mmCIF file of C-alpha atoms in Angstrom:
data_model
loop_
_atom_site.group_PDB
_atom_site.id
_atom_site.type_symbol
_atom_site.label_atom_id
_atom_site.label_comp_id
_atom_site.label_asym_id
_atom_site.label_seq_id
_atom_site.Cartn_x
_atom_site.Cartn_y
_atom_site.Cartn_z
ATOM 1 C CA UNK A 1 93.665 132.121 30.799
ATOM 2 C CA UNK A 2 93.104 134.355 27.485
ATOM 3 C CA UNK A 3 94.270 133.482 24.045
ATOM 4 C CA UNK A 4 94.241 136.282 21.910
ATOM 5 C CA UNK A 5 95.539 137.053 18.060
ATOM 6 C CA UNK A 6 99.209 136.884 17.700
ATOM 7 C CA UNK A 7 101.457 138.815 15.571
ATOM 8 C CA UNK A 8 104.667 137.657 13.573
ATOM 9 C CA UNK A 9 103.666 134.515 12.004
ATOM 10 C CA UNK A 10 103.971 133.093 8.254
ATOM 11 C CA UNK A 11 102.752 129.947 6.626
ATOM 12 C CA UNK A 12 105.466 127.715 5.648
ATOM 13 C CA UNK A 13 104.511 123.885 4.512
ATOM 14 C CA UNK A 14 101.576 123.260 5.899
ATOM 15 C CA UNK A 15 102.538 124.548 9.174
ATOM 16 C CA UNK A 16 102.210 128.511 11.141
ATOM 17 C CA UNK A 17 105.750 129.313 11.928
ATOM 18 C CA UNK A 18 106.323 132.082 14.831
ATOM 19 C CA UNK A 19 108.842 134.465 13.827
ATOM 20 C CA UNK A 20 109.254 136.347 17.492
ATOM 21 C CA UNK A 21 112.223 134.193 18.637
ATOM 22 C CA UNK A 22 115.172 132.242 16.726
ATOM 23 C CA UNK A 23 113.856 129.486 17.720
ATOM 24 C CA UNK A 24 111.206 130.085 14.881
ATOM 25 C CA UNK A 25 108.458 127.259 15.632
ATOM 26 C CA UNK A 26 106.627 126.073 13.023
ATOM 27 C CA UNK A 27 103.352 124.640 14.593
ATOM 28 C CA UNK A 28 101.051 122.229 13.193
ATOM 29 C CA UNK A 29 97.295 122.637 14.663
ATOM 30 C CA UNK A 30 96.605 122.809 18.045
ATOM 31 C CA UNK A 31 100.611 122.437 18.833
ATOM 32 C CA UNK A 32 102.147 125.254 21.087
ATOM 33 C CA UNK A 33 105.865 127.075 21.189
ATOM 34 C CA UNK A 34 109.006 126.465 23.216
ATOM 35 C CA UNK A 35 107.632 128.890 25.145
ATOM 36 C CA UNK A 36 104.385 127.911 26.111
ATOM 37 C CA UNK A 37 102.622 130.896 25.775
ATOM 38 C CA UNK A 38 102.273 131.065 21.503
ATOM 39 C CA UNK A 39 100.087 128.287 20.347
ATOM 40 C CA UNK A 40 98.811 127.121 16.570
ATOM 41 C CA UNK A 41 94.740 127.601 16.623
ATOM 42 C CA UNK A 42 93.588 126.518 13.105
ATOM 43 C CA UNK A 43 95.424 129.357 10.371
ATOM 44 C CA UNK A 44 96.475 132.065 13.184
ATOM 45 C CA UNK A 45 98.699 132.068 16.162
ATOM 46 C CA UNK A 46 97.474 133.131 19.379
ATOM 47 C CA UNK A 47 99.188 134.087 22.572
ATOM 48 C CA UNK A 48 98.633 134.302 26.219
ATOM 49 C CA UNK A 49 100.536 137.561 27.139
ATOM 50 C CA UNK A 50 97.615 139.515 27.412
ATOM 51 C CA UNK A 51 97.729 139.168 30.695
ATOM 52 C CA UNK A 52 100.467 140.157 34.162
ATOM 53 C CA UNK A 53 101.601 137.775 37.163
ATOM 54 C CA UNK A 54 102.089 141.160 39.003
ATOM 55 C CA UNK A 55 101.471 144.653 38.831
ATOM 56 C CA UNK A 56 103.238 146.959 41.015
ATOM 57 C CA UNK A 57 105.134 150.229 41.461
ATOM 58 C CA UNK A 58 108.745 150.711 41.354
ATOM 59 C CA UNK A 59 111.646 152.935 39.487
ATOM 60 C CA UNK A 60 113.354 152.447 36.570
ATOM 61 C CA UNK A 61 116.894 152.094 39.116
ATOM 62 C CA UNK A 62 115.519 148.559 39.382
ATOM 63 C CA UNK A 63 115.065 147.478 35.941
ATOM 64 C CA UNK A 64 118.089 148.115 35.952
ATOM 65 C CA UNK A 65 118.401 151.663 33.620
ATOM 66 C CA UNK A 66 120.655 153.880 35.022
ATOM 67 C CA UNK A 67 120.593 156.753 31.727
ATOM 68 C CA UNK A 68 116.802 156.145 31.048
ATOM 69 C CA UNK A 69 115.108 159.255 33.016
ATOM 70 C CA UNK A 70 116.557 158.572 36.652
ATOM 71 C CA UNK A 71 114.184 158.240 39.529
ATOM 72 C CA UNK A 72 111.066 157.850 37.137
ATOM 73 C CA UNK A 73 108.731 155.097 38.555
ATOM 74 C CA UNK A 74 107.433 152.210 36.666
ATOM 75 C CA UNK A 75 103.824 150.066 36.710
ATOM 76 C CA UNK A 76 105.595 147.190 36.321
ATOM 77 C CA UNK A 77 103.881 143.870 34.610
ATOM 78 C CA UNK A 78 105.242 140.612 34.095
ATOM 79 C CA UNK A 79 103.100 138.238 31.118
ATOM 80 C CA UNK A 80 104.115 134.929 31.735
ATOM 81 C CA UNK A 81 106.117 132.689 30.355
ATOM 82 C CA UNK A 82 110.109 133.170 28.517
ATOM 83 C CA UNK A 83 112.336 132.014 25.721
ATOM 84 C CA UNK A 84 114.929 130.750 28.239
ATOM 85 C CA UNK A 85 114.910 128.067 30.473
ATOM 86 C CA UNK A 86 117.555 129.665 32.694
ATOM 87 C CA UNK A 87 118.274 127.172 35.728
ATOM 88 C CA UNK A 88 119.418 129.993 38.087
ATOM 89 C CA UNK A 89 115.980 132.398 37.210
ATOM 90 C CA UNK A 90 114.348 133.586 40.366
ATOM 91 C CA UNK A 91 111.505 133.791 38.424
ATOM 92 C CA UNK A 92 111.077 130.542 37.514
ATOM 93 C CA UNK A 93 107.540 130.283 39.267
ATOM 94 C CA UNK A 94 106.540 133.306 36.571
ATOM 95 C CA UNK A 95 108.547 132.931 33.464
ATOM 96 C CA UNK A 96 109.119 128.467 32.936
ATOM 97 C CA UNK A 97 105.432 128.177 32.426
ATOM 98 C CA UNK A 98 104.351 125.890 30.253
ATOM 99 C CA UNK A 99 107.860 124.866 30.588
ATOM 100 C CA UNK A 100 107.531 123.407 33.814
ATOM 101 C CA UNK A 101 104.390 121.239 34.999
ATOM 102 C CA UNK A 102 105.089 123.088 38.804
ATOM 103 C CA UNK A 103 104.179 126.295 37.771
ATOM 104 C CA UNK A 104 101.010 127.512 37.112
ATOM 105 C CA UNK A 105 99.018 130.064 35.723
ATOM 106 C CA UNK A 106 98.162 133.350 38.105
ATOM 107 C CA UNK A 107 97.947 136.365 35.258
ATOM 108 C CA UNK A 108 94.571 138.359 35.106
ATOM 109 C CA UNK A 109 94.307 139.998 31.691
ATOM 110 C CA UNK A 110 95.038 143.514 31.559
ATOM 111 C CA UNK A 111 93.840 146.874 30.021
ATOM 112 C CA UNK A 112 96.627 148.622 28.020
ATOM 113 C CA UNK A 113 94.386 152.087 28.041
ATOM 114 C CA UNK A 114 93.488 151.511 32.008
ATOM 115 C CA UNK A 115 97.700 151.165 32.718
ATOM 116 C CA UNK A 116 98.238 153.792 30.641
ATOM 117 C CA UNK A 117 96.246 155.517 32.832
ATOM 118 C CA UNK A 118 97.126 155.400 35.666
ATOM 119 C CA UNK A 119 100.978 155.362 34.861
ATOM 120 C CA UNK A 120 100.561 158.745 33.799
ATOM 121 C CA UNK A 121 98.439 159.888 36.460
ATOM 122 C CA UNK A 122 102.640 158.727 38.490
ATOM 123 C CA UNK A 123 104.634 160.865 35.065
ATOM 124 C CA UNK A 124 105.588 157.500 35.459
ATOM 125 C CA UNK A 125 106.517 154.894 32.350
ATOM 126 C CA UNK A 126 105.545 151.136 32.166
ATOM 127 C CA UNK A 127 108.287 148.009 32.710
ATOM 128 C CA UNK A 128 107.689 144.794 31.552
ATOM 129 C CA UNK A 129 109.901 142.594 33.554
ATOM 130 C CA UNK A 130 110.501 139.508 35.723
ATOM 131 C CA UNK A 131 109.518 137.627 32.875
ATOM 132 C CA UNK A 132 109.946 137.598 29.181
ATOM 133 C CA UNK A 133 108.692 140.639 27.893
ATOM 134 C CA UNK A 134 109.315 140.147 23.837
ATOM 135 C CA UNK A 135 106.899 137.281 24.407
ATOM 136 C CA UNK A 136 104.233 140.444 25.307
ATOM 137 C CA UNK A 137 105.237 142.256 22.043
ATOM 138 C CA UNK A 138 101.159 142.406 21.644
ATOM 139 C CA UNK A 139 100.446 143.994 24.804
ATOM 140 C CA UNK A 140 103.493 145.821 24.461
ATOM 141 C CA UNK A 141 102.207 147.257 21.326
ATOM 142 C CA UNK A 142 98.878 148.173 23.201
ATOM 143 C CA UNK A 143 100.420 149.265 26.008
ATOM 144 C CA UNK A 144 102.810 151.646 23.828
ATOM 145 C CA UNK A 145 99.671 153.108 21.664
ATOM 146 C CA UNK A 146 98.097 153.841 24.669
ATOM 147 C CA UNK A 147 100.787 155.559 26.573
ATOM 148 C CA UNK A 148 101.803 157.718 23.474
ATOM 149 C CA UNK A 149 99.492 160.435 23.720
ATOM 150 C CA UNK A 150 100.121 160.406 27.658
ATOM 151 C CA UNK A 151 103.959 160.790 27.712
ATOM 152 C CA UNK A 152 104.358 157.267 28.961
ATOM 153 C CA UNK A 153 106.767 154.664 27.535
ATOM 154 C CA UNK A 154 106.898 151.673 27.360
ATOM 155 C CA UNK A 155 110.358 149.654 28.972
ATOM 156 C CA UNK A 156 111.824 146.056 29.000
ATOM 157 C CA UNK A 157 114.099 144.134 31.166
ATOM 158 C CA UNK A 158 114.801 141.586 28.163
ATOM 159 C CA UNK A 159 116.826 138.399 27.687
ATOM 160 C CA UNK A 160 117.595 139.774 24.216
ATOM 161 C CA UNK A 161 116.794 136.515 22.403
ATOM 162 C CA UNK A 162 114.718 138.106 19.447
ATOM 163 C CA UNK A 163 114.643 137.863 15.733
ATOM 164 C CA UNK A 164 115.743 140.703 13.094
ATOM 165 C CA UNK A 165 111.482 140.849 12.629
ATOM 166 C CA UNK A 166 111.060 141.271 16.711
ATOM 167 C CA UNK A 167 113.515 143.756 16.456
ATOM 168 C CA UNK A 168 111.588 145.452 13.938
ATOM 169 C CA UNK A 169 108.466 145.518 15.787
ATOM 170 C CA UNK A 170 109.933 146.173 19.359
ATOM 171 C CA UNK A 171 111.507 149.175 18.322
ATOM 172 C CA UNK A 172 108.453 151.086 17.400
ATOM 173 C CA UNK A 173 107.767 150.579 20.830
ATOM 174 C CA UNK A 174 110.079 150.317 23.648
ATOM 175 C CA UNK A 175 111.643 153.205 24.695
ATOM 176 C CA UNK A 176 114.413 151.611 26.396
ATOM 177 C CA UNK A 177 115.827 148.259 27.167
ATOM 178 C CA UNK A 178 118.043 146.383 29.761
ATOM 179 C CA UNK A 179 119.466 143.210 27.502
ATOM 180 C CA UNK A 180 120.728 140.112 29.606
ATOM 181 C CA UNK A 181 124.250 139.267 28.172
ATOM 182 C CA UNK A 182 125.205 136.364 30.286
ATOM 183 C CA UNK A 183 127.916 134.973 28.265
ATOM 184 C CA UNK A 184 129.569 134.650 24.761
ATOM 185 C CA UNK A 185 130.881 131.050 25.096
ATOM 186 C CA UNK A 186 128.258 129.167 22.651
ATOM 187 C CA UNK A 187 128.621 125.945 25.146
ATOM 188 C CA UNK A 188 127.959 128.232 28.476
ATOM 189 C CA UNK A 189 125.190 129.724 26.979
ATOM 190 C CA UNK A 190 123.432 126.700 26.250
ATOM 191 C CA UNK A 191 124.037 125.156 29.314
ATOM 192 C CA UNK A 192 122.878 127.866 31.107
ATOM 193 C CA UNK A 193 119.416 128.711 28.881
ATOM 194 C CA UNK A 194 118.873 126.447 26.214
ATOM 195 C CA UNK A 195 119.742 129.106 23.525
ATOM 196 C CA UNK A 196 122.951 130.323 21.358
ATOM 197 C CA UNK A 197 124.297 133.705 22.242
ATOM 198 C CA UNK A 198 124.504 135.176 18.945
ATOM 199 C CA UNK A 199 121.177 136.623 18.223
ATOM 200 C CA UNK A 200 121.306 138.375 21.369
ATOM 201 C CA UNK A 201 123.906 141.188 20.572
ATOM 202 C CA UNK A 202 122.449 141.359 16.806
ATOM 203 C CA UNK A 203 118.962 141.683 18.594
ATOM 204 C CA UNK A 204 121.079 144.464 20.918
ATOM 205 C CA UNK A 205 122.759 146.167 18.187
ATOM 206 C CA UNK A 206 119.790 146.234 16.025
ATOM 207 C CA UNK A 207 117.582 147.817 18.936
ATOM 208 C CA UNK A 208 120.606 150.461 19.434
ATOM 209 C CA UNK A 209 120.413 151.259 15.637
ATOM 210 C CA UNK A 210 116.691 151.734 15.686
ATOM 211 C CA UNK A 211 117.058 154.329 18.203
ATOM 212 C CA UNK A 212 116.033 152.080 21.447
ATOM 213 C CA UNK A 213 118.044 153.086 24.403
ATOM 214 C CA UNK A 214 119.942 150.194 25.478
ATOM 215 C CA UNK A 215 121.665 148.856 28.716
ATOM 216 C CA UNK A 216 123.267 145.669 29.286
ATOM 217 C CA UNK A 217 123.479 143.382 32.477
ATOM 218 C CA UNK A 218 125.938 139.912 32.629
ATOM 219 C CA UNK A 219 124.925 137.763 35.812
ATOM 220 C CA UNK A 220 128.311 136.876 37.393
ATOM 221 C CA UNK A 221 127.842 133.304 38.434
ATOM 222 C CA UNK A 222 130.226 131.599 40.915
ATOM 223 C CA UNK A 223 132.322 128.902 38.593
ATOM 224 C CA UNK A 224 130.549 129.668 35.579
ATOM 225 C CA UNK A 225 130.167 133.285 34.289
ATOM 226 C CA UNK A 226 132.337 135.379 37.207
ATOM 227 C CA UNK A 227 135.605 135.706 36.410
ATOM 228 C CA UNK A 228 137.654 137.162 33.680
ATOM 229 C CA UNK A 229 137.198 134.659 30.865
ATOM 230 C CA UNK A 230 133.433 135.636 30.494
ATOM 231 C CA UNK A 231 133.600 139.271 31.456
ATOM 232 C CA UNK A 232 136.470 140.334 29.410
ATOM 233 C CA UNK A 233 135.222 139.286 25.736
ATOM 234 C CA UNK A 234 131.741 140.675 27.212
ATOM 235 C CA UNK A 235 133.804 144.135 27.763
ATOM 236 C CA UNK A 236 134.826 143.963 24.698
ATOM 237 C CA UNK A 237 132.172 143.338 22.567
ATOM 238 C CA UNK A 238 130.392 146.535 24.341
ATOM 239 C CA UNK A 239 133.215 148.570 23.595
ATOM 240 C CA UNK A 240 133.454 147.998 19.895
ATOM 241 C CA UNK A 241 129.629 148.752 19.881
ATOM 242 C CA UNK A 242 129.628 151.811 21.607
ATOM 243 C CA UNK A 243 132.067 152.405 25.137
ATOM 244 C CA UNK A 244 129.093 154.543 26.331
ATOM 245 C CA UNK A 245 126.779 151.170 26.977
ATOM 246 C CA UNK A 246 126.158 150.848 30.659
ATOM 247 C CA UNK A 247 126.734 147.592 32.303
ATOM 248 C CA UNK A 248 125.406 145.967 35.097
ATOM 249 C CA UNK A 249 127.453 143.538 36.794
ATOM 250 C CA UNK A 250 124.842 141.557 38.849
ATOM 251 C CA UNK A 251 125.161 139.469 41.958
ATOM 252 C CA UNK A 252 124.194 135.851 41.688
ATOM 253 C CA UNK A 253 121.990 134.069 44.573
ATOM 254 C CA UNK A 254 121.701 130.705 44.829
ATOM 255 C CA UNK A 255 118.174 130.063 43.570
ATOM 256 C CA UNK A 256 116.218 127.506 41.223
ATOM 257 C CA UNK A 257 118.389 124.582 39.965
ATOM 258 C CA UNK A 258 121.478 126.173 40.907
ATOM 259 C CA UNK A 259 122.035 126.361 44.433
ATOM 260 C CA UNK A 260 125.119 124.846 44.837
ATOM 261 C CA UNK A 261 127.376 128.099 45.676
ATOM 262 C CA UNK A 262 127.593 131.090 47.689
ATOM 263 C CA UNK A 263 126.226 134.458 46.267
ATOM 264 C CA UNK A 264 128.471 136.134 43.974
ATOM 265 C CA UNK A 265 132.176 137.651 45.934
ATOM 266 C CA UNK A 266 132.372 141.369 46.314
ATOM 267 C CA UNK A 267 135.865 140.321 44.841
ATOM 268 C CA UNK A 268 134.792 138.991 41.698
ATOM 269 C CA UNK A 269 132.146 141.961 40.989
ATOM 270 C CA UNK A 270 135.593 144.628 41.805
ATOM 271 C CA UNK A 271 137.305 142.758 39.170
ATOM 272 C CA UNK A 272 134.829 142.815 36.929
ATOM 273 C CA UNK A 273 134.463 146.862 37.062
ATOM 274 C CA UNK A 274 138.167 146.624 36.120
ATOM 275 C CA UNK A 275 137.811 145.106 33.591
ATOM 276 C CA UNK A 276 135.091 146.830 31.821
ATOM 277 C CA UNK A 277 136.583 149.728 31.949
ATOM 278 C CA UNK A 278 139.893 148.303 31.051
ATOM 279 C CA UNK A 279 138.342 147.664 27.861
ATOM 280 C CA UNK A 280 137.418 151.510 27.289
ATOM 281 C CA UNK A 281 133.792 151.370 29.021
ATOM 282 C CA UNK A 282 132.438 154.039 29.605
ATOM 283 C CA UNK A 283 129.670 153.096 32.769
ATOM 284 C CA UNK A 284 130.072 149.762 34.543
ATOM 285 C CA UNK A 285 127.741 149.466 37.617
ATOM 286 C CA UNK A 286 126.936 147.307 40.283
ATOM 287 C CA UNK A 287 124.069 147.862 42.093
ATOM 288 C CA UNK A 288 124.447 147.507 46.209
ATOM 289 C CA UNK A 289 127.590 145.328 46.582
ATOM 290 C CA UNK A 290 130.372 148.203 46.144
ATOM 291 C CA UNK A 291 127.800 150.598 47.851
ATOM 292 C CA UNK A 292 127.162 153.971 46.775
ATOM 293 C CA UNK A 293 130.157 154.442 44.853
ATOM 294 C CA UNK A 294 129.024 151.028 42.389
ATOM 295 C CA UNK A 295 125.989 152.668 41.546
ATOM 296 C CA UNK A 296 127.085 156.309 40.641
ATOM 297 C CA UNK A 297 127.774 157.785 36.783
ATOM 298 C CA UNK A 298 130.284 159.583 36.571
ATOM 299 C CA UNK A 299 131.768 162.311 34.110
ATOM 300 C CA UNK A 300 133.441 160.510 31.253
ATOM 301 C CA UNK A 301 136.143 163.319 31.447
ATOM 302 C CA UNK A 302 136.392 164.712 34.675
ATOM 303 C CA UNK A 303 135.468 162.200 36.648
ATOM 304 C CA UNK A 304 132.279 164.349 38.519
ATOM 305 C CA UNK A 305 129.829 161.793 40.239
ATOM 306 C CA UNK A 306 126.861 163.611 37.743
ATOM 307 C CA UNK A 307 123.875 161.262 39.374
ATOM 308 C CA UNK A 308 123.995 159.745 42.814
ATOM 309 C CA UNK A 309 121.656 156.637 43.571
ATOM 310 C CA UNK A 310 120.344 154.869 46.485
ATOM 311 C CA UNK A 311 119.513 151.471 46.572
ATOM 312 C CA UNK A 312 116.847 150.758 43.219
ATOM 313 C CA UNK A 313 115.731 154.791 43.722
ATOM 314 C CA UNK A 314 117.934 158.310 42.231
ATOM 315 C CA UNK A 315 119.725 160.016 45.095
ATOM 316 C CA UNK A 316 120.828 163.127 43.202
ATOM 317 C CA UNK A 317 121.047 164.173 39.478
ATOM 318 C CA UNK A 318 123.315 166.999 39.271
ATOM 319 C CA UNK A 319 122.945 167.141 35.032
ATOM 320 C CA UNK A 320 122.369 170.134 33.253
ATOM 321 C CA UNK A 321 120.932 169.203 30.229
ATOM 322 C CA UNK A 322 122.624 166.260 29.715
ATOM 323 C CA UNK A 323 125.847 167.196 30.424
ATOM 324 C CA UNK A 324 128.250 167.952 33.559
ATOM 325 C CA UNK A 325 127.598 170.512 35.849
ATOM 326 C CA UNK A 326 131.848 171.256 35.934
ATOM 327 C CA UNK A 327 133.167 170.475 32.537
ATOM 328 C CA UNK A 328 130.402 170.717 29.937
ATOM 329 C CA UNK A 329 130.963 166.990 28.958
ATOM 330 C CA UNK A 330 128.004 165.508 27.436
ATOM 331 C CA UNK A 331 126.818 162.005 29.034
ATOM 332 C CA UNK A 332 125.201 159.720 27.017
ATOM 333 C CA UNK A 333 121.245 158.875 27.828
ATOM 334 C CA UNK A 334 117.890 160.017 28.042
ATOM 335 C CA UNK A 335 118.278 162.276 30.883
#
């Protein structure tokens, strides 16, 4: 385990306060974050994200973005260690250390010019994901600067839970995000990760502003987060951003601390399709319980399936720059 310099920090009476999350730490010596992975070392901060539990290919279907350059593949990494204490994660044996005594340490330190490398050796891009990849904003940073010159971006698969200075940082950055918005009630939300909601859409509109491509995904949870009176103000919210956000319904699994119900109903994920686009969105996806038809985009006027996708891989993109192959219709993304 590596500690290296940390960025977004400020003295404030007597103490190093982090500025990455809302949580905003302020750390006497020696002391270390919420997270577990930002600690106080005399004056500076330091952080242990220099470093990835895995490293392994996939494509960007998986993250998931679905208007981020379909079918690209992605080195993925995962730093250790998250903002959230989520009790469904099935990550929790990567992202609740130094959260959790159980879990232990397994990242090797990596090489930001080495990935770089080789991701564009693939025309591929780099994903941070599985964990909490804000937490990396250092070896995001290094990872980005490498991959410039290359063609290869940097991407996140993000729980969203960032400050207005994150955001700052992030965007020079990450190409594109996937932003977990599991819920608006402030009481769900807390019960469910040990946060507030809020500064997760101002952390998603603010990306969106700075030009970051954004997607959105909302676990649907059995009793909890699945049915209408989560979805619907979720819908909503999207819309009056922008009705051309995707959103990915996802299927909750039993796994972690909450085990105590079935995996999501094909039902519930239907209904929650109709209701996104009830609300005027644009792209509402789920990934392999509808099939083929859940994970297709589709003209926003004339209906055209434009790109087809298998499970987590493209199956056909039938765009012509952007835009329909029949009608002309522009479809928002980074095609």
């Amino acid at each position: 385990m590596q500690w290296t310099p940390a960025v977004l920090q400020r003295r404030r009476h007597g103490r190093v306060q982090c500025l990455l999350c809302p949580f905003r730490c302020a750390l006497e010596d020696g002391e270390t974050g919420l997270c577990g992975v930002r600690r106080r070392t005399g004056d500076r901060l330091e952080t242990a994200t220099f470093a990835s539990s895995v490293r392994h290919w996939d494509t960007v279907e998986r993250k998931p973005l679905y208007h981020y350059r379909p079918g690209t593949p992605c080195l993925t990494l995962a730093a250790p260690g998250c903002t959230f204490a989520c009790d469904y994660c099935i990550n929790h044996r990567m992202s609740q250390y130094g959260r959790e005594d159980s879990v232990r340490w397994d990242a090797e330190p990596v090489d930001a010019e080495e990935v770089a490398g080789e991701a564009a050796a693939r025309s591929g891009c780099v994903a941070i994901s599985y964990t909490e990849p804000s937490l990396a904003i250092e070896l995001t940073a290094a990872l980005a600067e490498s991959g410039r010159p290359l063609g290869v971006d940097v991407v996140w698969k993000s729980n969203g839970f960032l400050t207005a200075e994150a955001v700052d940082l992030a965007a020079r950055h990450v190409a594109a995000v996937n932003v977990d918005v599991k819920t608006l009630d402030e009481r769900d939300h807390r019960d469910l990760t040990g946060a507030r909601p809020g500064p997760v859409l101002d952390a998603l509109t603010g990306l969106r502003e700075r030009g970051v491509w954004v997607e959105v995904s909302t676990p649907l949870i059995p009793g909890l987060t699945a049915g209408p009176g989560t979805l619907r103000p979720i819908a909503r919210a999207l819309a009056a951003l922008d009705p051309a956000i995707p959103w990915h319904l996802v299927r909750a699994t039993p796994a972690h601390r909450r085990t105590g119900h079935a995996p999501t109903p094909v039902a519930d994920l239907a209904a929650g399709v109709r209701i996104g686009r009830e609300e005027g969105l644009r792209h509402v996806y789920v990934e392999r319980a509808l099939g083929a038809v859940g994970r297709a985009t589709r003209c926003p006027r004339c209906r055209t399936t434009v790109v087809a996708r298998d499970i987590w891989a493209l199956g056909e993109n039938a765009l012509e720059d952007g835009r329909c192959p029949r009608c002309g219709t522009a479809v928002e993304g980074r095609w």
